[in-house]
Amino acid sequence: MKSLFTLLASILFFSHAHAAQVSVAVAANFTKVAQELQQQFEAESEHSVSLSFGSTGSLYAQVINGAPFDIFLAADSRRPSLLVEEGLADSEQHFTYAIGQLVLWSKQGYGDDVQQALYNPQDFEHIVIANPKTAPYGEQALAVMEALGVYGSLQASVVESNNIAQTYQYIEGGIVDLGFVALSQVIKSQTMTPEYAWVVPQELYAPIKQDAVLLKTSEDNPAAQAFFEFLRSEQALNTIHSYGYRSGGE
């Protein structure tokens, strides 16, 4: 008969042998949601999650240059599709996990309706967007201004941040007067009223489809597989929806 010590040692070894870590590259707009999902997953799983945040373009560049990520949660569908085309991800391990929304947001507020600031550039010094070349939210913010016919008058006031998280920080810190951020960044704040926030109508910009891919190098990682499946769970979807995202099937 095994001693209690031997039995406990065997159980401990078995647990550690099956626990693993998943490294996830996360588009900056999804920061708060990913952190909440991380907590939920780790509370119910033996695995751990490591999160790295940045613009979709910069994270994609890291992936193709060999960064040791297991999962890529992009803010677009183009880069994950490119990874499938390049043989770095499998088309069967690729889905839309969220559809994002843009908000024109100001920490200080503008009269009765912050949207009117777009037509009165003399009322502010700068308006910030994420870099349109690397951040899908920045690309669509530019599209909104062009669709409204205000980009010409605003162009001299537009400043670019590295990613949507930095865009939020510039406005939150009072460095810039207003700008376009992700709805998920402000939906749970006290500033979701017209003088602070304008949720941009979807018809003014292309849907921000955010796709996830499991990288081929991580297909044998049990933590990566488990977290990838967790993203499709009802619990995860409820959390994602609570931050103002729609899911891919909607």
CSV table of C-alpha atoms in Angstrom, one decimal:
chain,number,residue,atom,x,y,z
A,1,MET,CA,0.0,0.0,0.0
A,2,LYS,CA,1.3,3.4,-0.9
A,3,SER,CA,2.0,5.8,1.9
A,4,LEU,CA,0.0,9.0,2.2
A,5,PHE,CA,3.1,11.0,1.3
A,6,THR,CA,3.7,9.0,-1.9
A,7,LEU,CA,0.0,9.3,-2.9
A,8,LEU,CA,0.0,13.1,-2.3
A,9,ALA,CA,3.3,13.4,-4.3
A,10,SER,CA,1.8,11.5,-7.1
A,11,ILE,CA,-1.3,13.7,-7.2
A,12,LEU,CA,0.8,16.8,-7.1
A,13,PHE,CA,3.0,15.6,-9.9
A,14,PHE,CA,-0.1,14.6,-12.0
A,15,SER,CA,-1.5,18.1,-11.5
A,16,HIS,CA,1.6,19.9,-12.5
A,17,ALA,CA,2.2,17.6,-15.4
A,18,HIS,CA,-1.2,18.6,-16.9
A,19,ALA,CA,-1.2,22.3,-16.0
A,20,ALA,CA,0.1,24.6,-18.7
A,21,GLN,CA,0.3,28.2,-19.7
A,22,VAL,CA,-1.3,29.9,-22.7
A,23,SER,CA,0.3,33.1,-24.1
A,24,VAL,CA,-2.3,35.4,-25.8
A,25,ALA,CA,-1.6,38.4,-28.0
A,26,VAL,CA,-4.5,40.8,-27.5
A,27,ALA,CA,-5.6,43.8,-29.5
A,28,ALA,CA,-5.5,46.8,-27.1
A,29,ASN,CA,-9.3,47.6,-27.4
A,30,PHE,CA,-10.0,44.2,-25.7
A,31,THR,CA,-7.7,44.8,-22.7
A,32,LYS,CA,-10.4,45.0,-20.0
A,33,VAL,CA,-12.4,42.1,-21.4
A,34,ALA,CA,-9.4,39.9,-21.8
A,35,GLN,CA,-8.3,40.6,-18.2
A,36,GLU,CA,-11.8,39.6,-16.9
A,37,LEU,CA,-11.8,36.5,-19.1
A,38,GLN,CA,-8.4,35.6,-17.8
A,39,GLN,CA,-9.7,35.7,-14.2
A,40,GLN,CA,-12.7,33.6,-15.1
A,41,PHE,CA,-10.7,31.0,-17.0
A,42,GLU,CA,-8.0,30.6,-14.3
A,43,ALA,CA,-10.6,30.3,-11.6
A,44,GLU,CA,-12.1,27.3,-13.3
A,45,SER,CA,-9.0,25.8,-14.9
A,46,GLU,CA,-5.7,24.4,-13.8
A,47,HIS,CA,-4.0,26.4,-16.6
A,48,SER,CA,-2.7,30.0,-16.5
A,49,VAL,CA,-3.0,32.8,-19.0
A,50,SER,CA,-0.3,35.3,-20.0
A,51,LEU,CA,-1.6,38.4,-21.8
A,52,SER,CA,0.3,40.8,-24.1
A,53,PHE,CA,-1.4,43.9,-25.4
A,54,GLY,CA,-0.8,46.1,-28.5
A,55,SER,CA,-2.1,47.3,-31.8
A,56,THR,CA,-3.2,44.6,-34.1
A,57,GLY,CA,-0.6,45.5,-36.7
A,58,SER,CA,2.3,45.4,-34.2
A,59,LEU,CA,1.2,42.2,-32.7
A,60,TYR,CA,0.8,40.6,-36.2
A,61,ALA,CA,4.4,41.7,-37.0
A,62,GLN,CA,5.6,40.0,-33.8
A,63,VAL,CA,3.7,36.8,-34.6
A,64,ILE,CA,5.2,36.5,-38.1
A,65,ASN,CA,8.6,37.2,-36.6
A,66,GLY,CA,8.4,34.3,-34.3
A,67,ALA,CA,7.0,35.7,-31.0
A,68,PRO,CA,6.0,32.8,-28.8
A,69,PHE,CA,2.3,33.5,-28.7
A,70,ASP,CA,-0.3,30.7,-28.7
A,71,ILE,CA,-3.4,32.7,-29.6
A,72,PHE,CA,-3.9,35.9,-31.4
A,73,LEU,CA,-7.0,38.0,-30.6
A,74,ALA,CA,-6.9,40.7,-33.3
A,75,ALA,CA,-9.1,43.8,-33.8
A,76,ASP,CA,-9.7,42.9,-37.4
A,77,SER,CA,-10.3,39.8,-39.6
A,78,ARG,CA,-7.5,40.5,-42.2
A,79,ARG,CA,-4.4,39.7,-40.1
A,80,PRO,CA,-5.8,36.4,-38.7
A,81,SER,CA,-6.7,35.5,-42.3
A,82,LEU,CA,-3.2,36.3,-43.4
A,83,LEU,CA,-1.8,34.0,-40.8
A,84,VAL,CA,-4.0,31.2,-42.1
A,85,GLU,CA,-2.8,31.9,-45.7
A,86,GLU,CA,0.8,32.0,-44.5
A,87,GLY,CA,0.4,28.6,-42.9
A,88,LEU,CA,0.9,29.8,-39.4
A,89,ALA,CA,-2.7,29.1,-38.3
A,90,ASP,CA,-5.4,26.6,-39.3
A,91,SER,CA,-8.6,27.8,-40.9
A,92,GLU,CA,-10.6,25.5,-38.6
A,93,GLN,CA,-9.1,27.3,-35.5
A,94,HIS,CA,-10.2,30.7,-36.7
A,95,PHE,CA,-13.4,32.5,-35.7
A,96,THR,CA,-14.9,36.0,-35.1
A,97,TYR,CA,-15.0,36.4,-31.3
A,98,ALA,CA,-16.3,40.0,-31.2
A,99,ILE,CA,-17.6,42.9,-33.3
A,100,GLY,CA,-16.5,46.2,-31.9
A,101,GLN,CA,-18.0,49.7,-31.9
A,102,LEU,CA,-16.5,53.2,-32.1
A,103,VAL,CA,-17.3,56.1,-29.7
A,104,LEU,CA,-16.4,59.7,-30.0
A,105,TRP,CA,-15.4,60.4,-26.4
A,106,SER,CA,-14.3,63.4,-24.3
A,107,LYS,CA,-13.5,63.4,-20.6
A,108,GLN,CA,-14.4,67.1,-20.2
A,109,GLY,CA,-17.7,67.1,-22.1
A,110,TYR,CA,-19.0,69.4,-24.9
A,111,GLY,CA,-22.2,71.2,-24.3
A,112,ASP,CA,-25.3,69.0,-24.8
A,113,ASP,CA,-23.8,66.8,-27.6
A,114,VAL,CA,-20.1,65.9,-28.1
A,115,GLN,CA,-20.8,65.0,-31.7
A,116,GLN,CA,-21.2,68.7,-32.4
A,117,ALA,CA,-17.5,69.2,-31.6
A,118,LEU,CA,-16.7,67.6,-35.0
A,119,TYR,CA,-18.3,70.5,-36.8
A,120,ASN,CA,-16.6,73.2,-34.5
A,121,PRO,CA,-12.8,72.5,-34.6
A,122,GLN,CA,-12.2,75.9,-33.1
A,123,ASP,CA,-13.6,74.6,-29.8
A,124,PHE,CA,-10.7,72.2,-29.2
A,125,GLU,CA,-7.0,71.9,-29.9
A,126,HIS,CA,-6.6,68.2,-30.8
A,127,ILE,CA,-8.6,65.1,-31.6
A,128,VAL,CA,-6.9,61.8,-31.2
A,129,ILE,CA,-7.2,58.5,-33.1
A,130,ALA,CA,-5.2,55.3,-33.1
A,131,ASN,CA,-2.7,54.9,-35.9
A,132,PRO,CA,-4.8,54.0,-38.9
A,133,LYS,CA,-2.0,51.9,-40.4
A,134,THR,CA,-1.7,49.5,-37.5
A,135,ALA,CA,-5.0,49.9,-35.5
A,136,PRO,CA,-8.3,48.9,-37.1
A,137,TYR,CA,-10.2,51.3,-34.7
A,138,GLY,CA,-8.0,54.2,-36.0
A,139,GLU,CA,-8.6,53.1,-39.6
A,140,GLN,CA,-12.4,53.2,-39.0
A,141,ALA,CA,-12.2,56.5,-37.0
A,142,LEU,CA,-10.7,58.1,-40.1
A,143,ALA,CA,-13.5,56.6,-42.2
A,144,VAL,CA,-16.1,58.1,-39.9
A,145,MET,CA,-14.6,61.6,-40.3
A,146,GLU,CA,-14.5,61.2,-44.0
A,147,ALA,CA,-18.1,59.9,-44.2
A,148,LEU,CA,-19.3,62.9,-42.2
A,149,GLY,CA,-17.3,65.3,-44.5
A,150,VAL,CA,-15.4,66.8,-41.6
A,151,TYR,CA,-11.9,65.4,-42.1
A,152,GLY,CA,-10.7,68.3,-44.2
A,153,SER,CA,-11.5,70.8,-41.4
A,154,LEU,CA,-10.2,68.5,-38.7
A,155,GLN,CA,-7.0,67.2,-40.3
A,156,ALA,CA,-4.7,69.8,-38.8
A,157,SER,CA,-6.1,68.9,-35.3
A,158,VAL,CA,-5.8,65.1,-35.6
A,159,VAL,CA,-3.0,63.4,-33.7
A,160,GLU,CA,-2.3,59.7,-33.8
A,161,SER,CA,-1.5,57.4,-30.9
A,162,ASN,CA,0.2,54.0,-31.1
A,163,ASN,CA,-3.0,52.0,-30.3
A,164,ILE,CA,-6.5,52.4,-29.0
A,165,ALA,CA,-5.4,51.9,-25.3
A,166,GLN,CA,-3.0,54.9,-25.7
A,167,THR,CA,-5.8,56.9,-27.4
A,168,TYR,CA,-8.0,56.3,-24.3
A,169,GLN,CA,-5.0,57.3,-22.0
A,170,TYR,CA,-4.5,60.6,-23.9
A,171,ILE,CA,-8.1,61.6,-23.3
A,172,GLU,CA,-8.4,60.2,-19.8
A,173,GLY,CA,-5.3,62.1,-18.8
A,174,GLY,CA,-6.4,65.4,-20.3
A,175,ILE,CA,-3.5,65.4,-22.8
A,176,VAL,CA,-6.0,65.6,-25.7
A,177,ASP,CA,-9.5,67.1,-25.7
A,178,LEU,CA,-11.4,64.3,-27.4
A,179,GLY,CA,-11.0,61.3,-29.7
A,180,PHE,CA,-12.4,58.0,-31.1
A,181,VAL,CA,-12.1,55.1,-28.7
A,182,ALA,CA,-13.6,51.6,-28.4
A,183,LEU,CA,-17.1,51.4,-26.8
A,184,SER,CA,-15.6,48.7,-24.5
A,185,GLN,CA,-13.3,51.2,-22.9
A,186,VAL,CA,-15.9,53.6,-21.7
A,187,ILE,CA,-19.2,51.6,-21.6
A,188,LYS,CA,-18.9,51.0,-17.8
A,189,SER,CA,-17.9,54.5,-17.0
A,190,GLN,CA,-20.1,57.4,-15.8
A,191,THR,CA,-19.4,59.3,-19.1
A,192,MET,CA,-21.9,57.5,-21.4
A,193,THR,CA,-24.1,60.5,-21.7
A,194,PRO,CA,-24.4,62.7,-24.9
A,195,GLU,CA,-22.1,65.5,-23.7
A,196,TYR,CA,-19.2,63.0,-23.2
A,197,ALA,CA,-19.9,60.1,-25.6
A,198,TRP,CA,-21.4,59.6,-29.0
A,199,VAL,CA,-21.7,56.0,-30.1
A,200,VAL,CA,-21.0,56.2,-33.8
A,201,PRO,CA,-23.8,54.7,-36.0
A,202,GLN,CA,-22.6,51.5,-37.7
A,203,GLU,CA,-23.5,52.8,-41.2
A,204,LEU,CA,-20.7,55.3,-41.0
A,205,TYR,CA,-17.9,52.7,-40.9
A,206,ALA,CA,-17.1,49.1,-41.8
A,207,PRO,CA,-17.9,46.5,-39.1
A,208,ILE,CA,-14.9,46.0,-36.9
A,209,LYS,CA,-14.8,42.2,-37.0
A,210,GLN,CA,-12.3,40.9,-34.4
A,211,ASP,CA,-11.0,37.4,-35.2
A,212,ALA,CA,-9.2,34.9,-33.1
A,213,VAL,CA,-6.7,32.3,-34.3
A,214,LEU,CA,-4.9,29.4,-32.6
A,215,LEU,CA,-1.4,29.3,-34.0
A,216,LYS,CA,-0.2,26.0,-35.4
A,217,THR,CA,2.8,25.8,-33.1
A,218,SER,CA,0.5,25.7,-30.2
A,219,GLU,CA,-2.0,23.0,-31.3
A,220,ASP,CA,-0.6,20.6,-28.8
A,221,ASN,CA,-0.7,23.0,-25.9
A,222,PRO,CA,-3.6,22.0,-23.7
A,223,ALA,CA,-3.9,25.4,-22.1
A,224,ALA,CA,-4.1,27.1,-25.5
A,225,GLN,CA,-6.7,24.6,-26.7
A,226,ALA,CA,-8.7,25.1,-23.5
A,227,PHE,CA,-8.7,28.9,-23.6
A,228,PHE,CA,-9.5,28.9,-27.3
A,229,GLU,CA,-12.6,26.9,-26.6
A,230,PHE,CA,-13.4,28.9,-23.5
A,231,LEU,CA,-13.7,32.0,-25.7
A,232,ARG,CA,-16.7,30.4,-27.4
A,233,SER,CA,-18.5,29.5,-24.1
A,234,GLU,CA,-21.7,31.2,-22.9
A,235,GLN,CA,-19.8,32.6,-19.9
A,236,ALA,CA,-17.2,34.2,-22.2
A,237,LEU,CA,-19.8,35.5,-24.6
A,238,ASN,CA,-21.8,37.1,-21.8
A,239,THR,CA,-18.7,38.9,-20.6
A,240,ILE,CA,-17.8,40.1,-24.1
A,241,HIS,CA,-21.4,41.4,-24.7
A,242,SER,CA,-21.3,43.2,-21.3
A,243,TYR,CA,-18.6,45.5,-22.8
A,244,GLY,CA,-20.6,46.5,-25.8
A,245,TYR,CA,-19.4,44.0,-28.3
A,246,ARG,CA,-21.6,42.0,-30.5
A,247,SER,CA,-20.6,38.4,-31.3
A,248,GLY,CA,-19.7,37.1,-34.8
A,249,GLY,CA,-23.1,35.4,-35.3
A,250,GLU,CA,-25.1,38.5,-34.8
